[in-house]
mmCIF file of C-alpha atoms in Angstrom:
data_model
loop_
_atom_site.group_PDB
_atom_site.id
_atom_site.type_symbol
_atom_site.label_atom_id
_atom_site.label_comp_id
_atom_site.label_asym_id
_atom_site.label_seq_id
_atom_site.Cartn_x
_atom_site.Cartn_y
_atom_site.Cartn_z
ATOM 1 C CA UNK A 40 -43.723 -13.716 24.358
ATOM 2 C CA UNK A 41 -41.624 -12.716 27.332
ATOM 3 C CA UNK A 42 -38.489 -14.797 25.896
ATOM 4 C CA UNK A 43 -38.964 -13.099 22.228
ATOM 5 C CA UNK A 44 -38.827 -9.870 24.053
ATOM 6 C CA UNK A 45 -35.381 -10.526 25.716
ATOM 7 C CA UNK A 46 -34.201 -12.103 22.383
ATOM 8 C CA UNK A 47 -34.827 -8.730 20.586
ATOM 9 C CA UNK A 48 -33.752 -6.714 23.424
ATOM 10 C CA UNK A 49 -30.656 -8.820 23.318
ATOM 11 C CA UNK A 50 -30.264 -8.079 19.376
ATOM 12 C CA UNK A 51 -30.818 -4.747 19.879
ATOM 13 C CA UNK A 52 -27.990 -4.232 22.773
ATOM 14 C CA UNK A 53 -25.081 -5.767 20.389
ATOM 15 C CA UNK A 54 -26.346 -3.757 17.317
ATOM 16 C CA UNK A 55 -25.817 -0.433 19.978
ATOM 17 C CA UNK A 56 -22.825 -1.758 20.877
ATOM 18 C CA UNK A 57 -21.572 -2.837 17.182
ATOM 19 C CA UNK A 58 -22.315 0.907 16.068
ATOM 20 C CA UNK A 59 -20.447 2.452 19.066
ATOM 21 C CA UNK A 60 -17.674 0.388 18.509
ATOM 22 C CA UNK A 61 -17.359 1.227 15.192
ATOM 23 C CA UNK A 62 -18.213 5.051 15.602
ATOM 24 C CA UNK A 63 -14.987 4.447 17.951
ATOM 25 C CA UNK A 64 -12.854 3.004 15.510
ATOM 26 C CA UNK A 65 -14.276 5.512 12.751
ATOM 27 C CA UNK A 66 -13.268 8.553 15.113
ATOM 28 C CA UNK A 67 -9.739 6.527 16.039
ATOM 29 C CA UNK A 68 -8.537 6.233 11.925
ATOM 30 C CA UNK A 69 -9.999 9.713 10.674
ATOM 31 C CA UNK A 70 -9.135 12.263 13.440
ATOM 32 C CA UNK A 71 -6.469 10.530 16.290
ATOM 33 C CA UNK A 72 -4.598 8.422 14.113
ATOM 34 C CA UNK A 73 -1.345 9.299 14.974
ATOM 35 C CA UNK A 74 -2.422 7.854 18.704
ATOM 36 C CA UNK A 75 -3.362 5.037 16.527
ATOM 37 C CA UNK A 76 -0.003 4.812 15.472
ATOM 38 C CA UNK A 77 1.613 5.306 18.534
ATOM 39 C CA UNK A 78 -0.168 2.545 19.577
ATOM 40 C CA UNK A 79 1.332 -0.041 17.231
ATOM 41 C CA UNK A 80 4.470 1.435 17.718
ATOM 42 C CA UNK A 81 4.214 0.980 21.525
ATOM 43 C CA UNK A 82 3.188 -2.618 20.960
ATOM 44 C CA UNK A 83 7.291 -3.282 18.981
ATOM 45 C CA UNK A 84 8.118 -1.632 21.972
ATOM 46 C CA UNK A 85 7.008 -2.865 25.226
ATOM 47 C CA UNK A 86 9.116 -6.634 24.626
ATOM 48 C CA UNK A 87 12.547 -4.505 24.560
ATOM 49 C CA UNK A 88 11.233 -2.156 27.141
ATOM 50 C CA UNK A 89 9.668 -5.173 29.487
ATOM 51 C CA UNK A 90 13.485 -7.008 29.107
ATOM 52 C CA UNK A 91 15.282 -4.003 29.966
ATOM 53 C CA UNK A 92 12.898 -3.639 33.549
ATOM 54 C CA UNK A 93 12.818 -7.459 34.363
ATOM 55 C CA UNK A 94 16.239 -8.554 33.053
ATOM 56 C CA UNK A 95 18.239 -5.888 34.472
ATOM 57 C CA UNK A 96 16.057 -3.708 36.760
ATOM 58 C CA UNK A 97 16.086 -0.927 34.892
ATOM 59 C CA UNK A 98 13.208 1.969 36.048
ATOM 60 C CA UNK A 99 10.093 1.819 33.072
ATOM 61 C CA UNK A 100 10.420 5.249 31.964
ATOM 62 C CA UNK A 101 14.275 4.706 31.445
ATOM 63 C CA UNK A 102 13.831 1.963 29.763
ATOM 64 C CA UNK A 103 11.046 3.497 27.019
ATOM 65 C CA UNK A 104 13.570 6.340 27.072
ATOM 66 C CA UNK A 105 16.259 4.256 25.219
ATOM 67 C CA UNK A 106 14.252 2.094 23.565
ATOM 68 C CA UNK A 107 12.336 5.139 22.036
ATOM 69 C CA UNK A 108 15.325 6.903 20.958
ATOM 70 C CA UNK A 109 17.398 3.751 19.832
ATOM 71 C CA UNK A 110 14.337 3.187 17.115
ATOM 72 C CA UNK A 111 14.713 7.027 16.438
ATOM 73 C CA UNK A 112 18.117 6.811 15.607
ATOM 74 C CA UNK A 113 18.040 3.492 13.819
ATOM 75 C CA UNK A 114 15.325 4.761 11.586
ATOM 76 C CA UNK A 115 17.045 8.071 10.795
ATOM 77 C CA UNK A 116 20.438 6.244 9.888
ATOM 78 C CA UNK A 117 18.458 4.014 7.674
ATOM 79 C CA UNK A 118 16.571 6.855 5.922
ATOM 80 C CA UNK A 119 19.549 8.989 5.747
ATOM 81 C CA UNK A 120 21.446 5.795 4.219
ATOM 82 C CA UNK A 121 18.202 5.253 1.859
ATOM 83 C CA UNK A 122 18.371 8.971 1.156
ATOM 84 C CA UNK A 123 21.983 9.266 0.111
ATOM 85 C CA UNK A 124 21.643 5.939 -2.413
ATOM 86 C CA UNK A 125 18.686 7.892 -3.897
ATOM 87 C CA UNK A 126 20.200 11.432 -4.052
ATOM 88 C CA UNK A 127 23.182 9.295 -5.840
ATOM 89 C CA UNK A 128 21.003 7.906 -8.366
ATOM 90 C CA UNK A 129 19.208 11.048 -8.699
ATOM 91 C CA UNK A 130 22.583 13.228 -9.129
ATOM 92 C CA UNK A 131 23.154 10.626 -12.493
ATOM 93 C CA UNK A 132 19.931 11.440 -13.497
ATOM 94 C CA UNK A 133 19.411 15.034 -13.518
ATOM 95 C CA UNK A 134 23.456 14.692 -15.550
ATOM 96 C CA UNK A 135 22.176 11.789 -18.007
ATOM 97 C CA UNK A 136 18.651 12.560 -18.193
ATOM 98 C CA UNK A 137 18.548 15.959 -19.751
ATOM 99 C CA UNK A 138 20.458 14.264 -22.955
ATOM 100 C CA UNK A 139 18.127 11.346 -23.214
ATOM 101 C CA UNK A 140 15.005 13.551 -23.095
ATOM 102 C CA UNK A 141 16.489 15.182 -26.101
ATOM 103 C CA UNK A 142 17.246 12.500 -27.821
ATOM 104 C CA UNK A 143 14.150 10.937 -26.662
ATOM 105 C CA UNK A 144 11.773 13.671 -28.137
ATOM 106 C CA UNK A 145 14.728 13.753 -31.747
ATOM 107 C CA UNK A 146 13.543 9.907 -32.049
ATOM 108 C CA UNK A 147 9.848 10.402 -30.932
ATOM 109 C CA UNK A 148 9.736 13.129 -33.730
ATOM 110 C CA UNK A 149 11.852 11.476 -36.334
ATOM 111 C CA UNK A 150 9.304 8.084 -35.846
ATOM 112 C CA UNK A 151 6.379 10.345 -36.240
ATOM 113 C CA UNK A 152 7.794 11.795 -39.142
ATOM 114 C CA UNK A 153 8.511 8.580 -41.051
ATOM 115 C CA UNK A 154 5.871 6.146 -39.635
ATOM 116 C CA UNK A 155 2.303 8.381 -38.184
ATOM 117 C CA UNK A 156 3.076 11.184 -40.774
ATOM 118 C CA UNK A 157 2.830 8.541 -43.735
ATOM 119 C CA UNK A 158 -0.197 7.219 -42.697
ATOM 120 C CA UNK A 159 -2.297 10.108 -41.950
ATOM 121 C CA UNK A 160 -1.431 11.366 -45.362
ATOM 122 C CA UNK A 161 -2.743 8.211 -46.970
ATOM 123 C CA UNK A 162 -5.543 9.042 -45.034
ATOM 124 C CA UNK A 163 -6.152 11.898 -46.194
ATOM 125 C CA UNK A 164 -5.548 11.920 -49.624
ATOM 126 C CA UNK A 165 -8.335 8.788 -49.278
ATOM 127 C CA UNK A 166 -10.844 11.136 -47.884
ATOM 128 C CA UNK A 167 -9.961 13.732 -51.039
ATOM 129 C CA UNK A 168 -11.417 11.138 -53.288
ATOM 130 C CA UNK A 169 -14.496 10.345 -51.773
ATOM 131 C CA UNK A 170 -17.062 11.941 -54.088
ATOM 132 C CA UNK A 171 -18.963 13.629 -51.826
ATOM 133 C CA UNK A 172 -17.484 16.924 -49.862
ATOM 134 C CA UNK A 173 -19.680 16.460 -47.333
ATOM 135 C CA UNK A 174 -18.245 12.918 -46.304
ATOM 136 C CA UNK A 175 -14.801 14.359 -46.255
ATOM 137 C CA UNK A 176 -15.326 16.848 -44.115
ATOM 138 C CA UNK A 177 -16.366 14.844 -40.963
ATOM 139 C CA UNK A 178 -13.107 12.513 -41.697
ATOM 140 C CA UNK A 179 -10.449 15.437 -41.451
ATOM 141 C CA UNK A 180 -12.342 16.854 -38.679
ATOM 142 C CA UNK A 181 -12.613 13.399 -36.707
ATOM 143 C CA UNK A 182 -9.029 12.975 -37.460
ATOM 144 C CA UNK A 183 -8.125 16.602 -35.771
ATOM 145 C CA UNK A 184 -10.028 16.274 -33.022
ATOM 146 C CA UNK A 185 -8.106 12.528 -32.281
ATOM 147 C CA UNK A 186 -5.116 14.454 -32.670
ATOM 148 C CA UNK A 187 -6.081 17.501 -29.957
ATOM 149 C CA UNK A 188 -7.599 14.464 -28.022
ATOM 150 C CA UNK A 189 -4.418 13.038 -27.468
ATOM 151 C CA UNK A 190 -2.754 16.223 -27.285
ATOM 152 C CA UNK A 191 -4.906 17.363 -24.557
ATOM 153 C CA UNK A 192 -4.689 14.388 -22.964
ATOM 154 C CA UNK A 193 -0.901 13.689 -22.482
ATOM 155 C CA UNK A 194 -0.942 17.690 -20.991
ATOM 156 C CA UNK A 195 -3.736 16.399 -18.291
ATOM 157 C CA UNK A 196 -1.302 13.527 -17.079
ATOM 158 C CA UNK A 197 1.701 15.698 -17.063
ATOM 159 C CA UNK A 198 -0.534 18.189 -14.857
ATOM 160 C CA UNK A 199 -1.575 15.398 -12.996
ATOM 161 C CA UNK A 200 1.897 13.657 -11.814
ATOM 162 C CA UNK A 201 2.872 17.471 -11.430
ATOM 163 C CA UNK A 202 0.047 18.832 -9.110
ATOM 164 C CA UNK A 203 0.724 14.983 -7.074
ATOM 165 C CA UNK A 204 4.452 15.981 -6.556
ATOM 166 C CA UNK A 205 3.349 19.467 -5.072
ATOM 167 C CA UNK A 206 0.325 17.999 -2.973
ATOM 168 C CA UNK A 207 3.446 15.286 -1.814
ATOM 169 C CA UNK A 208 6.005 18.157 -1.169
ATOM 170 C CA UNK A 209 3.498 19.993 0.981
ATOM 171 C CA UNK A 210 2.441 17.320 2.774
ATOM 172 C CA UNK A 211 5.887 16.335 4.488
ATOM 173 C CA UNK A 212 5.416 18.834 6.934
ATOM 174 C CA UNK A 213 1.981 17.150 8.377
ATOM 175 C CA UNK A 214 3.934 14.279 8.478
ATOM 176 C CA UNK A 215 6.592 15.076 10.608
ATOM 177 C CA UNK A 216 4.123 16.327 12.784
ATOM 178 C CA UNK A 217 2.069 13.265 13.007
ATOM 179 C CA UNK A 218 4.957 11.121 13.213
ATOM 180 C CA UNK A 219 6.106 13.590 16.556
ATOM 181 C CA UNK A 220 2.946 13.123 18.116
ATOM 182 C CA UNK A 221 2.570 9.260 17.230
ATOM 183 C CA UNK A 222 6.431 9.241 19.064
ATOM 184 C CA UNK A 223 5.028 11.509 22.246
ATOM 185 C CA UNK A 224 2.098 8.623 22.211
ATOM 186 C CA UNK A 225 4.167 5.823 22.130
ATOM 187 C CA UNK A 226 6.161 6.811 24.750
ATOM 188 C CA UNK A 227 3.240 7.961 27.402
ATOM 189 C CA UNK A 228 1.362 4.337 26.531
ATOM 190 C CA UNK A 229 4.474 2.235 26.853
ATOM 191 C CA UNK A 230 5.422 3.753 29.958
ATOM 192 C CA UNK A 231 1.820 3.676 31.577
ATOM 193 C CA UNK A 232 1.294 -0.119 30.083
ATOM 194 C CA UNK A 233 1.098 -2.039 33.068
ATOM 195 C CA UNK A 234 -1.201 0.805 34.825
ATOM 196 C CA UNK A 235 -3.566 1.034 31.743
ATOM 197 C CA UNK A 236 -3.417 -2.975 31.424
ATOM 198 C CA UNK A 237 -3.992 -3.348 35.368
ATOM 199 C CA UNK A 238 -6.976 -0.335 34.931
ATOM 200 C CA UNK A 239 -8.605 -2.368 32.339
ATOM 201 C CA UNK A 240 -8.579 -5.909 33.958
ATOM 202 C CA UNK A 241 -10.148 -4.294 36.916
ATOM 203 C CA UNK A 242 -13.349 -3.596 34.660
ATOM 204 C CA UNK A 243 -13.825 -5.675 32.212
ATOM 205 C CA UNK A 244 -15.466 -8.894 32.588
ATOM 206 C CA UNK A 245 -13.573 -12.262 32.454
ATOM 207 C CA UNK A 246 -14.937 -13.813 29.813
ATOM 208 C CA UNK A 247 -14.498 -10.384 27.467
ATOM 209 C CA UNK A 248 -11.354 -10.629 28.567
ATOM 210 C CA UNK A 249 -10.397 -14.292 27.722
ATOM 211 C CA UNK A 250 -12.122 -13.277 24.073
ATOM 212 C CA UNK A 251 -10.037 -10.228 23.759
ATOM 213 C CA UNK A 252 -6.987 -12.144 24.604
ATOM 214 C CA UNK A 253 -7.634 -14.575 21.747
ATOM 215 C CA UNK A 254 -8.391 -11.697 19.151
ATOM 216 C CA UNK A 255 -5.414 -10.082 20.054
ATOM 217 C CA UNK A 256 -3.232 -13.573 19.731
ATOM 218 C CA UNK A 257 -5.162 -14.746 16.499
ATOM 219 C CA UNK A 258 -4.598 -10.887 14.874
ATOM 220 C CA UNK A 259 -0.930 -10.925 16.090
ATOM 221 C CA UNK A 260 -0.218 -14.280 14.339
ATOM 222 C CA UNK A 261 -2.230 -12.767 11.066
ATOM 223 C CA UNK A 262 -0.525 -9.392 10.983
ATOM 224 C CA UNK A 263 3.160 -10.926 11.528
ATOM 225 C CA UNK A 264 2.290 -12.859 8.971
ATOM 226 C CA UNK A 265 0.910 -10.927 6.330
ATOM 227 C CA UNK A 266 4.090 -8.120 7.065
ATOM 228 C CA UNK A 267 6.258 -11.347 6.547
ATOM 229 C CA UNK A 268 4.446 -12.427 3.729
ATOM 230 C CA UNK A 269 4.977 -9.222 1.894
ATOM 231 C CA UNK A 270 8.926 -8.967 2.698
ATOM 232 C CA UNK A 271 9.432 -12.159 1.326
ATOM 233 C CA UNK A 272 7.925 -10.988 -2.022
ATOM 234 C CA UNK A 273 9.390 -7.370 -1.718
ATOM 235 C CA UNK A 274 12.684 -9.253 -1.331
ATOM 236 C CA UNK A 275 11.996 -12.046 -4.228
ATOM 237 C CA UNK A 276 10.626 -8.751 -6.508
ATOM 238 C CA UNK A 277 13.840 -6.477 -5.537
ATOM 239 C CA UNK A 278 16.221 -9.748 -6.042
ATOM 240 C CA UNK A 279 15.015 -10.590 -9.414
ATOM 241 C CA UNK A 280 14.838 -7.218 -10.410
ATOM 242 C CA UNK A 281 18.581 -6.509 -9.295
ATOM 243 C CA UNK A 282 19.754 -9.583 -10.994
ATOM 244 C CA UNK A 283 17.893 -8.850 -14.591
ATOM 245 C CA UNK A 284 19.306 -4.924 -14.163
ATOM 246 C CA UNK A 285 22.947 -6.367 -13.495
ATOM 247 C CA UNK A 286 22.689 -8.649 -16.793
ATOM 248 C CA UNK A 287 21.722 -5.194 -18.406
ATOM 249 C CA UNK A 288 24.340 -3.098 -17.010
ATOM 250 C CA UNK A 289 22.142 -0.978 -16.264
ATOM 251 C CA UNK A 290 24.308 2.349 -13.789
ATOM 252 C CA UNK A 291 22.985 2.195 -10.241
ATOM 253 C CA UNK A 292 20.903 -0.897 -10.321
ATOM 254 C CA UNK A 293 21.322 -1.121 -6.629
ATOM 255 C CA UNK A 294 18.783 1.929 -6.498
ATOM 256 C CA UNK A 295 16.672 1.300 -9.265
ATOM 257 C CA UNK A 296 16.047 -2.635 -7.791
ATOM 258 C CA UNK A 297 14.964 -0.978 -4.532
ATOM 259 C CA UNK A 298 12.895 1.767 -5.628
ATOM 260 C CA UNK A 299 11.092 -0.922 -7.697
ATOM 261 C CA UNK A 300 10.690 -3.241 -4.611
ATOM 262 C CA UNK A 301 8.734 -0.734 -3.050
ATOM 263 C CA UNK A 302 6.932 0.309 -5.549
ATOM 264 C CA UNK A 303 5.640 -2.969 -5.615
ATOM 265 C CA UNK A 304 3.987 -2.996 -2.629
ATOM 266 C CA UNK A 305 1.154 -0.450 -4.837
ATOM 267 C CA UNK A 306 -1.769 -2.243 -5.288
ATOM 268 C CA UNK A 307 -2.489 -2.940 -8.884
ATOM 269 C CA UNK A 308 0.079 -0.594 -10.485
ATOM 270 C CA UNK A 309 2.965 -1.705 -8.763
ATOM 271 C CA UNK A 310 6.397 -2.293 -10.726
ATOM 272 C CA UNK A 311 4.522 -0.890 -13.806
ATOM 273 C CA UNK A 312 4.566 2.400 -12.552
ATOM 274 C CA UNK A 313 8.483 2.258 -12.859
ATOM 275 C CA UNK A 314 9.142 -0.312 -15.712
ATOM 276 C CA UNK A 315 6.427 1.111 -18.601
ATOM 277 C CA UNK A 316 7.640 5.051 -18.691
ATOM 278 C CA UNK A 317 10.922 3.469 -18.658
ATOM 279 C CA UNK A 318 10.520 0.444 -21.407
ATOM 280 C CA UNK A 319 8.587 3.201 -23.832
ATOM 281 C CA UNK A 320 11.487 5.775 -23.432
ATOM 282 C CA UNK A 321 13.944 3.759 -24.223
ATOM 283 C CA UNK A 322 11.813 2.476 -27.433
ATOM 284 C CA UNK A 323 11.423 5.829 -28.266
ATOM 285 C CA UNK A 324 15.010 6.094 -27.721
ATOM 286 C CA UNK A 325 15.619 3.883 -30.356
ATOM 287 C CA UNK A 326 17.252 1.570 -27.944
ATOM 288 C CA UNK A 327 15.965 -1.887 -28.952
ATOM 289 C CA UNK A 328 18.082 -4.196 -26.930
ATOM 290 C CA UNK A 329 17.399 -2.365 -23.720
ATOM 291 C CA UNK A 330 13.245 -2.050 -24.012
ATOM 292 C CA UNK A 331 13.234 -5.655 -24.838
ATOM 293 C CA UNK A 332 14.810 -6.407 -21.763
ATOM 294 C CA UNK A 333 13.145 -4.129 -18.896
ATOM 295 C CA UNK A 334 9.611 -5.380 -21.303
ATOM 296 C CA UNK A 335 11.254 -9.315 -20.779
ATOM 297 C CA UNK A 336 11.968 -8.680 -16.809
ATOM 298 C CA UNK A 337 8.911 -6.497 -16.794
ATOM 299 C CA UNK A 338 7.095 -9.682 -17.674
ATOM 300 C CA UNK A 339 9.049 -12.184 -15.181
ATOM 301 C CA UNK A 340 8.566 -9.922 -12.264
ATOM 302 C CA UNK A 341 4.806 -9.661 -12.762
ATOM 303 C CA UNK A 342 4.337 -13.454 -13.672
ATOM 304 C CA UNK A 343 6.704 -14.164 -10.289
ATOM 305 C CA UNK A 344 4.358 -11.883 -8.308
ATOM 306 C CA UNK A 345 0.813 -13.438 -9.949
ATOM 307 C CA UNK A 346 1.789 -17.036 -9.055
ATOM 308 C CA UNK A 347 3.600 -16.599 -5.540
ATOM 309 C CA UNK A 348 1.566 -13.735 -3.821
ATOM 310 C CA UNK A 349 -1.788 -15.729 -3.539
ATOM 311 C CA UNK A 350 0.258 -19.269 -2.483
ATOM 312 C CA UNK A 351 3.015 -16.776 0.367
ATOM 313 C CA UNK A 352 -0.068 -14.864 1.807
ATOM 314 C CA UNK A 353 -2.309 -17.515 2.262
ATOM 315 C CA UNK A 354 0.750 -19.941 3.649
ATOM 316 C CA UNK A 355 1.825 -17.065 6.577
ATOM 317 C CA UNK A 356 -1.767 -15.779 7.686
ATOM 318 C CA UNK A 357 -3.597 -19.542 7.212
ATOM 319 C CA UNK A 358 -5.719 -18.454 4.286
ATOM 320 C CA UNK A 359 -6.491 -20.851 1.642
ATOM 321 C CA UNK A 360 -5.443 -19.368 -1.930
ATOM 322 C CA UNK A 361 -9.151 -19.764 -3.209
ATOM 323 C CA UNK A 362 -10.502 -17.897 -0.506
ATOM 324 C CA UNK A 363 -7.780 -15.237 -0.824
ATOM 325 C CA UNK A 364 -8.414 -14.918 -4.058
ATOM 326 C CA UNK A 365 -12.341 -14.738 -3.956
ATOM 327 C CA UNK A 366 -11.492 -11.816 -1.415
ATOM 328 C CA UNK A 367 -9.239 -9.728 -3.290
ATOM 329 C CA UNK A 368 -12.304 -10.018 -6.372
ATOM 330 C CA UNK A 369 -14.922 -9.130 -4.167
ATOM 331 C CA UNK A 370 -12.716 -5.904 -2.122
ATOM 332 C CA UNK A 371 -12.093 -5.007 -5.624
ATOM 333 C CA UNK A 372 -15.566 -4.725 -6.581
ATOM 334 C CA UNK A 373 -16.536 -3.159 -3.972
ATOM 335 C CA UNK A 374 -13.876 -0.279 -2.951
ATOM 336 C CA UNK A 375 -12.140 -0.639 -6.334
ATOM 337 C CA UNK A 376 -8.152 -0.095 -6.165
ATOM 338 C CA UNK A 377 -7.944 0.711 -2.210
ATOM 339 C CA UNK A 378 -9.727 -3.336 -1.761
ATOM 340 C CA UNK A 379 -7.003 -4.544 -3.151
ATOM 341 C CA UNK A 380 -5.356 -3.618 0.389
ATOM 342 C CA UNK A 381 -8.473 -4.158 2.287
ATOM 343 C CA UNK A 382 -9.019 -7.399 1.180
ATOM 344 C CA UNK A 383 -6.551 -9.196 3.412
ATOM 345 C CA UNK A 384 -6.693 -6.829 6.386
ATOM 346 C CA UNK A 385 -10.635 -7.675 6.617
ATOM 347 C CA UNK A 386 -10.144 -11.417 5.877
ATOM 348 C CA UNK A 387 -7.490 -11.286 9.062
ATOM 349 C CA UNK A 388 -10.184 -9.502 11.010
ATOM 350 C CA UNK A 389 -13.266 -11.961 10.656
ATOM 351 C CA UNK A 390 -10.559 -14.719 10.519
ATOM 352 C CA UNK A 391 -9.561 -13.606 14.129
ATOM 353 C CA UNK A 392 -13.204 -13.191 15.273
ATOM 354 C CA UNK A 393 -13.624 -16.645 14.237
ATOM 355 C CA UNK A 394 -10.617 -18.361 15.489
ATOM 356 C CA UNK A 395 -11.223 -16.211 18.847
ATOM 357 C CA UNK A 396 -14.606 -17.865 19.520
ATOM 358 C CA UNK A 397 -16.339 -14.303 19.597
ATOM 359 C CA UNK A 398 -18.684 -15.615 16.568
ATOM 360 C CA UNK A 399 -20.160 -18.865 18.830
ATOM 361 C CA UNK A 400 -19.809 -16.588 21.787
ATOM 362 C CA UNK A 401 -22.287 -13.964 20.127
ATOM 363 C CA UNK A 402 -25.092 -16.753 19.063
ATOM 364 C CA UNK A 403 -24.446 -18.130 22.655
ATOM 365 C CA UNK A 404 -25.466 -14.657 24.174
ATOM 366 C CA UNK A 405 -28.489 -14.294 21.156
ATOM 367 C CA UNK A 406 -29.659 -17.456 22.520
ATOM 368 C CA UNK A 407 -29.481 -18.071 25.935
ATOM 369 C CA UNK A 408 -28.505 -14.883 27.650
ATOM 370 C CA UNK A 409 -25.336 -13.415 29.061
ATOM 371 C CA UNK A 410 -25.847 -15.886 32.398
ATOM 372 C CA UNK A 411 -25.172 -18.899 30.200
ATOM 373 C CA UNK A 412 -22.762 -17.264 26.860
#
């Protein structure tokens, strides 16, 4: 009796501590994630900073100083590099676009005109000679209301994409402010390291330290892997892309290629978000040769990603492609588009729980008590 008694009080203390933990990590995501951010920023950090101080003697706070604003700068030449290759592409645009659009919407109406126009006709003069009135009446009215369906329809995605671009506008200002305070983080926890490191190692217990090591290792190895994983195919999406753009001599492919590669890191959408407007405009357009070959490299660039993603991932993070792919299903069913992302990052989590020896060292602790776990 006595020993089913400390089982379930044993149960019950990791359950406390499960939901504390993740009450912690709830309040950490939703309301101080920028410290959250700071913090992975801090961890690129403290090797450069930790060189400068051992290798040359530098004082810590020096050292964060320059490493802090060396990223700063380095990230504002690249954006202001990315910035003025997109503002390029964009300046063509808003010059070629306005006369495609045009001509776009003279095809669209001319194709209407000589291929729906026909057919709805037919249509109707087939509902004139049905021999009841009252039969032809729910046809013509079925066929209006498909029409103001799809009428009504095209307006709500328009609105849509439009009301996303203002909610994306006004949100740049959070932004810079989270990405300040994520900076001001980074800074106070890579300076304060070895005091917060030296703080905690006076209080936590050895073995919860050895197991936190290990998770740390384990989710290092996964994460560096999975950001590796996803460059590689980034870089294999961007360099196919660029190549099939080139053979179409297609102005500022260069741009296009990377705005594509990044695109592709959207779950489920992806490249389709940038390839499908742009294949059915220039159909519309009446350029053939052109639709047929974004739809061709369209179809390469999604049959590339299919086949390599599964076999790339599960090579850099040490995930079989079965079990990645059983995942990805079961994230998906679950938390629909968004599991597409958390698919991986969970399987990395209980992967690193598991390699860690927390798993074994929980049923040790179940069983026998902390004296012998």
């Amino acid at each position: 009796m006595r020993s089913n008694t400390q089982l379930l009080t044993r149960v019950c203390f990791l359950v406390l501590w499960i939901i504390i933990i993740c009450a912690g990590l709830y309040i950490l995501t939703v309301y101080l994630y920028p410290f959250l951010i700071g913090l992975l920023l801090s961890l690129i950090f403290l090797p450069f900073v930790n060189f400068l101080e051992n290798k040359f003697g530098w004082h810590r706070s020096a050292a964060v100083f320059l490493v802090i604003s060396s990223f700063i700068f380095l990230f504002f030449a690249a954006f202001t590099l990315l910035i003025a290759e997109i503002a390029a592409g964009l300046n063509h645009l808003t010059k070629s676009l306005p006369g495609h659009i045009e001509d776009g919407f003279y095809k669209l109406h001319e194709w209407f005109d000589t291929t729906v126009l026909p057919v709805y006709e037919r249509l109707l003069a087939f509902t004139r000679k049905l021999s009841n009135e009252e039969q032809q009446i729910p046809v013509d009215s079925q066929i209006e209301s498909l029409l103001t369906d799809l009428g009504s329809q095209a307006g709500s995605v328009i609105q849509y994409f439009l009301n996303n671009l203002a909610d994306l506008l006004l949100s740049l200002p959070n932004a810079l402010t989270v990405f300040f305070f994520a900076l001001l983080a980074s800074f106070f926890i890579t300076k304060d390291w070895p005091v917060m490191i030296g703080w905690l190692d006076s209080k936590i217990h050895r073995k919860i330290k050895k197991l936190a090591g290990n998770i740390i290792y384990h989710l290092k190895q996964a994460v560096t892997g999975y950001a590796l994983a996803q460059f590689i195919l980034v870089s294999i999406t961007g360099i196919i892309v660029l190549t099939g753009l080139l053979i179409l001599q297609i102005k500022y492919a260069v741009t296009a290629a990377l705005l594509i590669a990044l695109v592709d890191l959207f779950p489920y959408l992806g490249t389709g978000l940038i390839f499908i407007p742009w294949v059915l405009y220039s159909f519309f357009s009446g350029e053939w040769s052109l639709s047929i070959g974004l739809s061709v490299l369209y179809g390469i660039v999604i049959i590339q990603r299919q086949l390599a993603e599964p076999k790339i991932i599960s090579r850099h993070i040490g995930i079989p492609p079965l079990a990645l792919l059983i995942t990805l299903f079961l994230s998906y069913q679950i938390f629909g588009v968004l599991g597409l992302l958390m698919g991986p990052a969970l399987f990395i989590i209980a992967q690193s729980l598991v390699k860690a020896g927390v798993i074994e060292e929980i049923g040790k602790y179940i069983k026998e008590g902390a004296r012998k776990a």
